[in-house]
Tab-separated table of N, CA and C in Angstrom:
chain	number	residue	atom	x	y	z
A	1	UNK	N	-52.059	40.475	-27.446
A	1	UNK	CA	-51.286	39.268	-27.372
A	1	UNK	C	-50.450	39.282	-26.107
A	2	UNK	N	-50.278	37.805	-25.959
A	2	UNK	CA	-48.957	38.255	-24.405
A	2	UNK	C	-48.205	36.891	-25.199
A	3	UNK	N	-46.679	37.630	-24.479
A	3	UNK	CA	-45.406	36.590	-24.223
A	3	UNK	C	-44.738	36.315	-23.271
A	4	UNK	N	-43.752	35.438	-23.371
A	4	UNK	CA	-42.712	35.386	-22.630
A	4	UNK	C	-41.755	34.552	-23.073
A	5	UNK	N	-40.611	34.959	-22.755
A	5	UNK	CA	-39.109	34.438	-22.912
A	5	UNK	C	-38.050	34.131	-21.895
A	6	UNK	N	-37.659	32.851	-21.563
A	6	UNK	CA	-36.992	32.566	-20.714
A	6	UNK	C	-35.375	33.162	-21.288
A	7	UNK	N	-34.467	33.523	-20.639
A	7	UNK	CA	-32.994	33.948	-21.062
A	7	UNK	C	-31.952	33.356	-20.803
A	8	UNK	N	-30.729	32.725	-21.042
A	8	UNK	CA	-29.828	32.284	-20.334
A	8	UNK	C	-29.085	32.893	-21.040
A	9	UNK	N	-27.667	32.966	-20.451
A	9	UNK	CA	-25.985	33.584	-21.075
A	9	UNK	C	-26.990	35.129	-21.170
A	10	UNK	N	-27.468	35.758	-20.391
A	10	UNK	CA	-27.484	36.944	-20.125
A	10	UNK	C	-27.020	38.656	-20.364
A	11	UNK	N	-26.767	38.920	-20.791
A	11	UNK	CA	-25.938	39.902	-21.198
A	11	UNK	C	-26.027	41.233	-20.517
A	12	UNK	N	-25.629	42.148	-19.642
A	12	UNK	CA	-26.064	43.407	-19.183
A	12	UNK	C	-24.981	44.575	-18.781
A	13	UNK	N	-25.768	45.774	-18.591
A	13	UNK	CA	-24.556	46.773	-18.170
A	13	UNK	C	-24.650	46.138	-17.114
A	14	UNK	N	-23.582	46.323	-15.942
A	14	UNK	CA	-23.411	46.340	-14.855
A	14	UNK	C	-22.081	46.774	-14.245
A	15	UNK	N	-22.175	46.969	-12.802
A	15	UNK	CA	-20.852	47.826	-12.596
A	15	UNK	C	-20.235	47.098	-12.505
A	16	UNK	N	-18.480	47.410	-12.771
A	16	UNK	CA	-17.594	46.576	-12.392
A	16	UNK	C	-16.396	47.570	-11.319
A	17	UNK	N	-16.736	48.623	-11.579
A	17	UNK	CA	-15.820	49.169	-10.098
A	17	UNK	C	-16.189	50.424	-10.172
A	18	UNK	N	-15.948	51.416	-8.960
A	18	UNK	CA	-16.475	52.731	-9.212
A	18	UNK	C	-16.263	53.557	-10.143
A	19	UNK	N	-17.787	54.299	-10.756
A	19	UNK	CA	-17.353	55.023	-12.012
A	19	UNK	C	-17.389	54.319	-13.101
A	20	UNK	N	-17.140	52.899	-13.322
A	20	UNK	CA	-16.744	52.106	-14.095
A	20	UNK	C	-17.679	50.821	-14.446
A	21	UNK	N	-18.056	50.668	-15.987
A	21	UNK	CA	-19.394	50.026	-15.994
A	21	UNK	C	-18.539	49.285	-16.926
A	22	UNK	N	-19.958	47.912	-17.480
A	22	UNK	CA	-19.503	47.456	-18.534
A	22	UNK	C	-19.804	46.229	-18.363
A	23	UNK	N	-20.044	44.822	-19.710
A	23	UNK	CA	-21.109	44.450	-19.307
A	23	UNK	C	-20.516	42.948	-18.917
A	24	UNK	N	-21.607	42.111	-18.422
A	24	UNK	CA	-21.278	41.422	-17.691
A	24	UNK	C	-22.358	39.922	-18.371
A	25	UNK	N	-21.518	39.018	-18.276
A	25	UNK	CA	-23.033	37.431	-17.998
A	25	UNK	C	-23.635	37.468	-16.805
A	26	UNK	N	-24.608	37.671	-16.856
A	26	UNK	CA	-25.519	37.624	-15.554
A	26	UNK	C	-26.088	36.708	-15.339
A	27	UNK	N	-26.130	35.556	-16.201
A	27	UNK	CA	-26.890	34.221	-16.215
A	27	UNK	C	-28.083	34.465	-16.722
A	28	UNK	N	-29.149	34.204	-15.992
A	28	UNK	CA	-30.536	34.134	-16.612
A	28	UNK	C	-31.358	35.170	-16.647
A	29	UNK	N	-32.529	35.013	-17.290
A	29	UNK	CA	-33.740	36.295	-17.045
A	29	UNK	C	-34.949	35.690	-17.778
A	30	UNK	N	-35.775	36.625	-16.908
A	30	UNK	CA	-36.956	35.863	-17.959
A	30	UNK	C	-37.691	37.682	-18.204
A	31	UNK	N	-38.457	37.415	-19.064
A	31	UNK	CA	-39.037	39.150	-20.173
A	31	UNK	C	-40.438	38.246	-20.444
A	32	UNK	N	-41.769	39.206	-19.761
A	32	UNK	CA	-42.362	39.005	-20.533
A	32	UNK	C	-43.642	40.224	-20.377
A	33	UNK	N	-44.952	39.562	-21.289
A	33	UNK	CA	-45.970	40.852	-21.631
A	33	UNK	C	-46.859	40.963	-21.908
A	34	UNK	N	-47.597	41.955	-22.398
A	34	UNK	CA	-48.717	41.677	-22.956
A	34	UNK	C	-49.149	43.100	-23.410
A	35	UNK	N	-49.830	43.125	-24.086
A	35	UNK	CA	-50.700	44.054	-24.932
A	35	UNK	C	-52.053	44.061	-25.881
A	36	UNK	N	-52.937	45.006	-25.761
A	36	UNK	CA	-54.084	44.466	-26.347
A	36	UNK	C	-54.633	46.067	-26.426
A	37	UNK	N	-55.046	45.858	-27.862
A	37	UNK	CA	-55.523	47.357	-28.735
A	37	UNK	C	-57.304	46.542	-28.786
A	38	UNK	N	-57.894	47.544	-28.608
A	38	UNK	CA	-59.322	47.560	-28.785
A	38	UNK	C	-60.267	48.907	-29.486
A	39	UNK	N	-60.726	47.980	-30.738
A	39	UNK	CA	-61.315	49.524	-31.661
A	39	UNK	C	-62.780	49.286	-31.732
A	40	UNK	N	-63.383	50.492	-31.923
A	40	UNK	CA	-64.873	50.585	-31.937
A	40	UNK	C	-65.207	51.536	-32.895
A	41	UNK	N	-66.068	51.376	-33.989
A	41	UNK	CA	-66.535	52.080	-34.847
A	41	UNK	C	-68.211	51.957	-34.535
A	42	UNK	N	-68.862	53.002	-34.166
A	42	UNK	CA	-70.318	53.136	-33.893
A	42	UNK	C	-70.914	53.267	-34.900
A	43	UNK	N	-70.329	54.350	-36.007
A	43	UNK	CA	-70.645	54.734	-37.201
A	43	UNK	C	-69.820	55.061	-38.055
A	44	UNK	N	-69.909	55.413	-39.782
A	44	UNK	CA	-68.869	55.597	-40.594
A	44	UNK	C	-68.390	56.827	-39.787
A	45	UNK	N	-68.550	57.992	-39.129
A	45	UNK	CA	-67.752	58.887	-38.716
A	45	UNK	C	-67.176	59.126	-37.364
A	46	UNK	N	-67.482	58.107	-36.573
A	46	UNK	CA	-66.651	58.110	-35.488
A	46	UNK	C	-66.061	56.888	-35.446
A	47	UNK	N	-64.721	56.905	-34.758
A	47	UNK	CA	-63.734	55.375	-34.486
A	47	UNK	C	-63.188	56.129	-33.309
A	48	UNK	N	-63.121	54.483	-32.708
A	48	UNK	CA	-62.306	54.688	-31.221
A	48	UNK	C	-61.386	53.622	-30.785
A	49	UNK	N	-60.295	53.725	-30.586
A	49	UNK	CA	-59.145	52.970	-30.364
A	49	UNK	C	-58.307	52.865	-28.946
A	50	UNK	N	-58.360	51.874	-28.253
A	50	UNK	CA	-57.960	51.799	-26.812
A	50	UNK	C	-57.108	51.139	-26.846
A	51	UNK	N	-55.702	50.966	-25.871
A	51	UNK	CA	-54.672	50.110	-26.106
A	51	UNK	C	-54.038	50.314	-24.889
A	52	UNK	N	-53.615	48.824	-24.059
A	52	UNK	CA	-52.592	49.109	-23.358
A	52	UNK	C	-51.349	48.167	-23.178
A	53	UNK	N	-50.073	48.295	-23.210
A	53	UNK	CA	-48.873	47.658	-22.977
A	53	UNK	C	-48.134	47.723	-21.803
A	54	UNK	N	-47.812	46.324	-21.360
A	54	UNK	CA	-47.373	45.779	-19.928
A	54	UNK	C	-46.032	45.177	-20.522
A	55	UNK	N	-44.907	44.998	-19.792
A	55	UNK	CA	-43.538	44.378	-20.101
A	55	UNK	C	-43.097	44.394	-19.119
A	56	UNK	N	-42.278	43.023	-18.223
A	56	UNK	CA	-42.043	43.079	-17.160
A	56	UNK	C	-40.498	41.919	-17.240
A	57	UNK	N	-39.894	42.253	-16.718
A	57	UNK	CA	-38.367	41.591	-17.078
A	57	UNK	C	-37.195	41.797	-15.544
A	58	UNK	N	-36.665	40.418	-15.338
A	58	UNK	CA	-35.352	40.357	-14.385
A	58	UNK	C	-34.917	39.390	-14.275
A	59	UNK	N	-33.481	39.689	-13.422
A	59	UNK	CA	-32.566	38.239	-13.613
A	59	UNK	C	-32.560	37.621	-13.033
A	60	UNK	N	-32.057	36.324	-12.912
A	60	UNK	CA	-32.252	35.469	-12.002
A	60	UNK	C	-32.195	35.719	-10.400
A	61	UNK	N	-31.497	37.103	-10.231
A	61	UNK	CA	-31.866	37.151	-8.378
A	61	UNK	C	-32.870	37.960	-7.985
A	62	UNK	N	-33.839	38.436	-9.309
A	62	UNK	CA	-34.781	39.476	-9.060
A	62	UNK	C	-34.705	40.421	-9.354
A	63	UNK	N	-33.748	41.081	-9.587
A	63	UNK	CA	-33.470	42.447	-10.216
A	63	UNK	C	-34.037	42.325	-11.633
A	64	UNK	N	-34.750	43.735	-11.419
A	64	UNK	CA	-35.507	44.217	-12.612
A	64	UNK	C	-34.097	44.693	-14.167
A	65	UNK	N	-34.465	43.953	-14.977
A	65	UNK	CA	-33.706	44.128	-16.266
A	65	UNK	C	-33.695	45.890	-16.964
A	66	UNK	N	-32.511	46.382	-17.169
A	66	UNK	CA	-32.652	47.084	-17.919
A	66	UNK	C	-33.380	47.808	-18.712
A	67	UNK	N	-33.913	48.550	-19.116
A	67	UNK	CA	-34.571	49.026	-20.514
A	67	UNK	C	-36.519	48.643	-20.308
A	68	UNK	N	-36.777	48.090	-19.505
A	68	UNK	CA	-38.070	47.744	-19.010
A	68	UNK	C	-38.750	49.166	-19.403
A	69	UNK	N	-39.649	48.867	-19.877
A	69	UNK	CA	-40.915	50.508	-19.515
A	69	UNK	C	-41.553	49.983	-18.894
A	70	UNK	N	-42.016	51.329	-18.954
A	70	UNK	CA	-43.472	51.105	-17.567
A	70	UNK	C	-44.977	50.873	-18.331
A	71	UNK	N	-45.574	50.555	-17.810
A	71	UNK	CA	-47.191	50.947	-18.229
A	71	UNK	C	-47.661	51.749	-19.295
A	72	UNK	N	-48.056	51.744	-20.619
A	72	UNK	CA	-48.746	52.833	-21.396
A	72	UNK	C	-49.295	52.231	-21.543
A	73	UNK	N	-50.539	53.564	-21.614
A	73	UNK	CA	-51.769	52.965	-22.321
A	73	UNK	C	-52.443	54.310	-23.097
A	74	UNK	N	-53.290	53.964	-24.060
A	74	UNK	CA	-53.492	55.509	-24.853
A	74	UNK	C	-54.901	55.262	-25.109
A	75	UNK	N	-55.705	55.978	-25.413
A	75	UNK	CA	-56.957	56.519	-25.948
A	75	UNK	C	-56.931	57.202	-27.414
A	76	UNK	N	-57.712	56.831	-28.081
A	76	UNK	CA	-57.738	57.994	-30.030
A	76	UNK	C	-59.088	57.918	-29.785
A	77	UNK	N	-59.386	58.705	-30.754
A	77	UNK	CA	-60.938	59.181	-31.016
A	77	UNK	C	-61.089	59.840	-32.193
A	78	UNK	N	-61.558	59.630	-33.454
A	78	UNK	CA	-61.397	60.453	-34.472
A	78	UNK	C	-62.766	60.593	-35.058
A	79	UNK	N	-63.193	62.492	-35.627
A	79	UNK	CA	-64.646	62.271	-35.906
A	79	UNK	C	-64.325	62.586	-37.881
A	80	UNK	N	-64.923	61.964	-38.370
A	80	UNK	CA	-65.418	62.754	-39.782
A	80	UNK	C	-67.006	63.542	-40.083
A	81	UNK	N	-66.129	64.975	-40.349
A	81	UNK	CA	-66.895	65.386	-40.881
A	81	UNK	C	-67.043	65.779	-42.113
A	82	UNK	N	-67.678	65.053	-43.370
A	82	UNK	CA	-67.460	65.033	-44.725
A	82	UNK	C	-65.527	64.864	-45.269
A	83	UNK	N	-65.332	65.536	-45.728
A	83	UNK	CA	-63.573	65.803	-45.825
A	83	UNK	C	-62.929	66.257	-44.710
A	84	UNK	N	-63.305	66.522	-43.820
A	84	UNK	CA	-62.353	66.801	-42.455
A	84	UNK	C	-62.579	65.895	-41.485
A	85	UNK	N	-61.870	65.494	-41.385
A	85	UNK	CA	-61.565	64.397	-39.678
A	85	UNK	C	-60.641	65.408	-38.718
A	86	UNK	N	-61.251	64.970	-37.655
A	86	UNK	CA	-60.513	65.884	-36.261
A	86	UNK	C	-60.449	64.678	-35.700
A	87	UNK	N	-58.923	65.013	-34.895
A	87	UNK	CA	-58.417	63.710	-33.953
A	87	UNK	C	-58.256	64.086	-32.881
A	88	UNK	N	-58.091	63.002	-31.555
A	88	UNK	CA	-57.289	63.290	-30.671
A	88	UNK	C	-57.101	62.262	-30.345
A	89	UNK	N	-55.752	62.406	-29.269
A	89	UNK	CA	-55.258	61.230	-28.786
A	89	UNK	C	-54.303	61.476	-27.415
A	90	UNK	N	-55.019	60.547	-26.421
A	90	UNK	CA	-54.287	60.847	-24.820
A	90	UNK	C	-53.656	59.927	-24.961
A	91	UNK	N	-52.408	59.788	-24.105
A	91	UNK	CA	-51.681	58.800	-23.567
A	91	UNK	C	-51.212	58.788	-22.850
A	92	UNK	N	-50.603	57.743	-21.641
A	92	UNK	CA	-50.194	57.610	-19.953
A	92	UNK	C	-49.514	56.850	-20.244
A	93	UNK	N	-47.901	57.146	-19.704
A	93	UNK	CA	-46.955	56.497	-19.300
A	93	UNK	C	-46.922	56.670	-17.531
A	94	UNK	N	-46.820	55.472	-17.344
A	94	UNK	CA	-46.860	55.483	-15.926
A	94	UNK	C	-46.000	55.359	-15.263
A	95	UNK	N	-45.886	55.340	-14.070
A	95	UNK	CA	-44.457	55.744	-13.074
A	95	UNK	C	-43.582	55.030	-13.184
A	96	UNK	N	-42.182	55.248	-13.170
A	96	UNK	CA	-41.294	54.071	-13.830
A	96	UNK	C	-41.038	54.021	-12.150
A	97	UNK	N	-41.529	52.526	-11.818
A	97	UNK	CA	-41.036	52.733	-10.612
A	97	UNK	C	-40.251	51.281	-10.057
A	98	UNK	N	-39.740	50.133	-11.397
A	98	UNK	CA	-39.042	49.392	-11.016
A	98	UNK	C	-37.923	49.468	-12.085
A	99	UNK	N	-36.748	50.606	-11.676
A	99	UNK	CA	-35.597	50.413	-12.623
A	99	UNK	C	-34.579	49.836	-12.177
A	100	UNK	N	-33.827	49.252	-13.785
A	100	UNK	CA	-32.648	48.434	-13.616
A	100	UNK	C	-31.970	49.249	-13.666
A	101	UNK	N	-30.696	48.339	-13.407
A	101	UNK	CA	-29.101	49.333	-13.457
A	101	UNK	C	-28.894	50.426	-14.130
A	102	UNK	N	-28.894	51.847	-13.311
A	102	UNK	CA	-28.788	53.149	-14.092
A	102	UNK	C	-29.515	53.381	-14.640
A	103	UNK	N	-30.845	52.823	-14.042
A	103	UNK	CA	-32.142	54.008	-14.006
A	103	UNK	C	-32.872	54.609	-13.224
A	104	UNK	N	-33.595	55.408	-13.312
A	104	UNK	CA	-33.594	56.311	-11.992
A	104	UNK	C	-35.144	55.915	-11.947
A	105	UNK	N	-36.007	55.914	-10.949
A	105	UNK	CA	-37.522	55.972	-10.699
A	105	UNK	C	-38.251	57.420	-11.662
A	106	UNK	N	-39.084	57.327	-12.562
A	106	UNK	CA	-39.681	58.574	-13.185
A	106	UNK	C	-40.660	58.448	-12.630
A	107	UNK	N	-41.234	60.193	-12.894
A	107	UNK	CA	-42.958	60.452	-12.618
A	107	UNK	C	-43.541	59.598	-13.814
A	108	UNK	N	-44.960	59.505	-13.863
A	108	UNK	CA	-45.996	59.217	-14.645
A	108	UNK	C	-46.081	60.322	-15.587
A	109	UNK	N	-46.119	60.345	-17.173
A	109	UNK	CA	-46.895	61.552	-17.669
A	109	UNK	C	-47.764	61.410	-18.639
A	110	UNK	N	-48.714	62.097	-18.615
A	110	UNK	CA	-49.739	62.296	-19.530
A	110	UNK	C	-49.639	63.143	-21.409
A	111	UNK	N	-49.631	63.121	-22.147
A	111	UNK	CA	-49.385	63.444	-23.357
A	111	UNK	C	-51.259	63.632	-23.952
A	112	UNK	N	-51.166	64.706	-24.927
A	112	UNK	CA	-52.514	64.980	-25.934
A	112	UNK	C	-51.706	65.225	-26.995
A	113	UNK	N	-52.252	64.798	-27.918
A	113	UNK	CA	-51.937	65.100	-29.556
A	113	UNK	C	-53.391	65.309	-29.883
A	114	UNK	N	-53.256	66.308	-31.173
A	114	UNK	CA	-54.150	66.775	-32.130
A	114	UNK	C	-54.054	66.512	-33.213
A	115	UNK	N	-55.339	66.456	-34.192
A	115	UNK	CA	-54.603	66.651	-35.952
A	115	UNK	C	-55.892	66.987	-36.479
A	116	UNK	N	-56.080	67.656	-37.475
A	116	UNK	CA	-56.913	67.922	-38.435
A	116	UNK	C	-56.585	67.461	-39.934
A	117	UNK	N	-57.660	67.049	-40.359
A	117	UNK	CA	-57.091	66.191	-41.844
A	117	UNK	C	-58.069	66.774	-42.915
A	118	UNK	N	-57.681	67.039	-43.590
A	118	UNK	CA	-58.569	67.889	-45.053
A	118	UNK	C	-58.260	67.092	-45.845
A	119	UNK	N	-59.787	66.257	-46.625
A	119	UNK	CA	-59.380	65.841	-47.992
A	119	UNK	C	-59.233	67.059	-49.028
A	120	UNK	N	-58.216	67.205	-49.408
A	120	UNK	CA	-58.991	68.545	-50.159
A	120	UNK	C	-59.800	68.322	-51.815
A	121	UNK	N	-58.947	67.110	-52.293
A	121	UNK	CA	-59.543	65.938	-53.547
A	121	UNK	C	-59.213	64.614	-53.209
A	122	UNK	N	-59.531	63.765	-54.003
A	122	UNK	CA	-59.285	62.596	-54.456
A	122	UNK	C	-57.617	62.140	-53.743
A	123	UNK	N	-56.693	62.550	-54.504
A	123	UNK	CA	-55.691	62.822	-54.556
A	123	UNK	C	-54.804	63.457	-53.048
A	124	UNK	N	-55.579	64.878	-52.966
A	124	UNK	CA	-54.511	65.971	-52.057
A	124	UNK	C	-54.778	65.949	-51.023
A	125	UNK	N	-54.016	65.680	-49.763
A	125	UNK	CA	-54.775	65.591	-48.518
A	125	UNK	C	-53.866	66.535	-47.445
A	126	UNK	N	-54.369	67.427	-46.849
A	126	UNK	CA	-53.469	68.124	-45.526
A	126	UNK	C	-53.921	68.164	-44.174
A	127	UNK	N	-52.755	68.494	-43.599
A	127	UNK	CA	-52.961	68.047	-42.205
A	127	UNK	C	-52.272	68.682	-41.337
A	128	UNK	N	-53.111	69.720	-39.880
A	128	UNK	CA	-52.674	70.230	-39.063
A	128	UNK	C	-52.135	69.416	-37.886
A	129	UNK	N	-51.301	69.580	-36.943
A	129	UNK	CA	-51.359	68.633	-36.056
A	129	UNK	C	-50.646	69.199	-34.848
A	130	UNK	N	-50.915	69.108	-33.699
A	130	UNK	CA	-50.356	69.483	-32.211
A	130	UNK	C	-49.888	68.292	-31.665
A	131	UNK	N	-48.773	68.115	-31.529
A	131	UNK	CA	-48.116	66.778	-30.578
A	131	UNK	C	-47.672	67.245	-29.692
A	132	UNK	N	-47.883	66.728	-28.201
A	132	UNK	CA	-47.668	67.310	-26.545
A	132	UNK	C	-48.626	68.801	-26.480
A	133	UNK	N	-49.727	68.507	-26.863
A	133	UNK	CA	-50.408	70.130	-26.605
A	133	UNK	C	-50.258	70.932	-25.573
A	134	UNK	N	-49.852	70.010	-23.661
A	134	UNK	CA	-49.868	71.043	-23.275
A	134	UNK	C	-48.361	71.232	-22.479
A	135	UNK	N	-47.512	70.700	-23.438
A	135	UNK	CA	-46.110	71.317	-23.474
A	135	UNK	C	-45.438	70.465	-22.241
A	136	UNK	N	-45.806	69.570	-21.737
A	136	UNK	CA	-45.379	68.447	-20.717
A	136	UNK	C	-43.572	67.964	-20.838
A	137	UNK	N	-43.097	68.716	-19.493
A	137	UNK	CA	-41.654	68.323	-19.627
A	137	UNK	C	-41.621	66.847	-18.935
A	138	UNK	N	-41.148	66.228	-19.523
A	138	UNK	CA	-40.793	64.885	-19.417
A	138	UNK	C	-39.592	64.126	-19.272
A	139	UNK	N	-39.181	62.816	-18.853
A	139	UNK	CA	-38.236	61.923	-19.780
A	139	UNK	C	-38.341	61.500	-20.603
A	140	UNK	N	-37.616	61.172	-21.611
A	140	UNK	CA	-37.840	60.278	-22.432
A	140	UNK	C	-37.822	58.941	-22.101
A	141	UNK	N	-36.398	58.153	-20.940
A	141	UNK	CA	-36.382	57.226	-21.090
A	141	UNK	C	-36.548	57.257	-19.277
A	142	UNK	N	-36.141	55.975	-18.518
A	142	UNK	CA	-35.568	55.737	-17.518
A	142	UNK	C	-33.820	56.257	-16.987
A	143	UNK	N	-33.482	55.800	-18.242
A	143	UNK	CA	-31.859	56.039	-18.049
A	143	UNK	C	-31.513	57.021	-17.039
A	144	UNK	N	-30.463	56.922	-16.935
A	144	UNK	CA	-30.624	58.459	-15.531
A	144	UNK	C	-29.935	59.612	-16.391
A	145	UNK	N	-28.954	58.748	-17.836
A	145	UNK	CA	-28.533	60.260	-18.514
A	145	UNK	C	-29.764	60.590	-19.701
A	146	UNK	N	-30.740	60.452	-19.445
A	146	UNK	CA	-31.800	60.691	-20.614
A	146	UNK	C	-32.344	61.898	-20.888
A	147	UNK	N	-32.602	62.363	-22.049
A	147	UNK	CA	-32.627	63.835	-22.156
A	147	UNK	C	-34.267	63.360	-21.931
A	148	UNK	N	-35.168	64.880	-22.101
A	148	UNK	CA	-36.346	65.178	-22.203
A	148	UNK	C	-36.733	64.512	-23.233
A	149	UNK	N	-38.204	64.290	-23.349
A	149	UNK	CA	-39.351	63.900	-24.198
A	149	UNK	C	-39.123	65.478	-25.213
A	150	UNK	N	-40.227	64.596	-26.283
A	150	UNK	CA	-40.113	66.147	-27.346
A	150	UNK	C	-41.086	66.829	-26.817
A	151	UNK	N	-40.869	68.367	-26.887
A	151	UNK	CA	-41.518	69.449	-26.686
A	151	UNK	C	-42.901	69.697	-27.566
A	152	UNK	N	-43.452	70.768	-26.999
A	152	UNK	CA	-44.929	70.930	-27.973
A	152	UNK	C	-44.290	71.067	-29.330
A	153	UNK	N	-44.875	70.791	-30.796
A	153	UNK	CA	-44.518	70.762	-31.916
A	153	UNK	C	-45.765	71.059	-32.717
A	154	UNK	N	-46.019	72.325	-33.728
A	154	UNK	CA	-46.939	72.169	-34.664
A	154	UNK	C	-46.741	71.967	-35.781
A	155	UNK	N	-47.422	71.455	-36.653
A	155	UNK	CA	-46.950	71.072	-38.000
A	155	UNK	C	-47.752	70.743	-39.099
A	156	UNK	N	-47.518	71.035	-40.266
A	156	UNK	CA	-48.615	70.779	-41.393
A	156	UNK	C	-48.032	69.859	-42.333
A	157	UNK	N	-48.553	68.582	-42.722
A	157	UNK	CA	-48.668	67.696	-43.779
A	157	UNK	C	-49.374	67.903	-44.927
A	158	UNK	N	-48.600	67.788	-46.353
A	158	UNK	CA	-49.326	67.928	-47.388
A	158	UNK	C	-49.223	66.734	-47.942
A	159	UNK	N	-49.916	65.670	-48.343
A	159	UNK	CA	-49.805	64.382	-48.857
A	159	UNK	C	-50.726	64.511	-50.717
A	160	UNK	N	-49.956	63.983	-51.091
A	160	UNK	CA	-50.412	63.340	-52.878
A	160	UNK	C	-50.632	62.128	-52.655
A	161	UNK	N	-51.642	61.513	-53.151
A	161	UNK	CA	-51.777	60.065	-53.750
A	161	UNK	C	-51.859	59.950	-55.336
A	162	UNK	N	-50.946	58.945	-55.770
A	162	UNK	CA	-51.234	58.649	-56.964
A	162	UNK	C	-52.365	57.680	-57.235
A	163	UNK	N	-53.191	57.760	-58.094
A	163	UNK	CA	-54.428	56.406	-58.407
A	163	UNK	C	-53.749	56.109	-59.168
């Protein structure tokens, strides 16, 4: 889908003297976007899922708005085999390279996640999983005080269903 939104009475951080922030009417802005997920199933045991998101936003003198991301786009791929499905999944955040007020320009980074899924019945289902497999230090945000992205993480899910 794509949008857009025109803005008036504005609202934003902005500086008001050195050291010293806080927010301001900026008048106008316009925000807008688009995104579009695309899935493919060849057969009952493979699916494939493509997706990418665009958002682009500033105020009336051109300056890029606040809080904007950049570019992602991700890749999944999941196979079944009988009760086990194996996953993966890439994703690209791309260079933050138009920030607003008190954000800094980021690198691009790349992310892999894993998971393994066991039916084990009807009912019991578990699940291995690697998120950031290969341990990618990151930002999280633009902000310039933004801590890191999360670190490699492994972890096991045990799920019940009730029928």
């Amino acid at each position: 889908h794509a949008w857009r939104n025109e803005v008036r009475d504005l609202i934003q951080l902005t500086p008001i003297a050195a050291g010293i922030d806080g927010y301001d009417n900026i008048g106008k802005g316009a925000l807008h976007g688009g995104e579009a997920i695309v899935a493919f199933a060849p057969n009952e045991r493979l699916s494939l899922l493509g997706s990418v998101a665009i958002v682009r936003g500033h105020d009336q003198s051109g300056e890029p708005l606040y809080g904007i991301p950049p570019v992602t786009t991700a890749l999944e791929a999941r196979y079944a085999f009988s009760d086990v499905t194996l996953g993966g999944r890439y994703s690209h955040r791309a260079k933050m390279d138009r920030p607003g007020f008190e954000e800094v320009e980021r690198d691009p980074v790349d992310l892999v996640d894993l998971d393994l899924r066991w039916n084990v019945t009807d009912a019991w289902r578990l699940q291995l999983f690697v998120r950031n497999l290969f341990d990618e230090t990151y930002y999280a945000t633009a902000d310039e005080l933004s801590s890191f992205g999360a670190e490699r993480s492994v972890g096991v899910s045990v799920s019940w269903t009730m029928h």
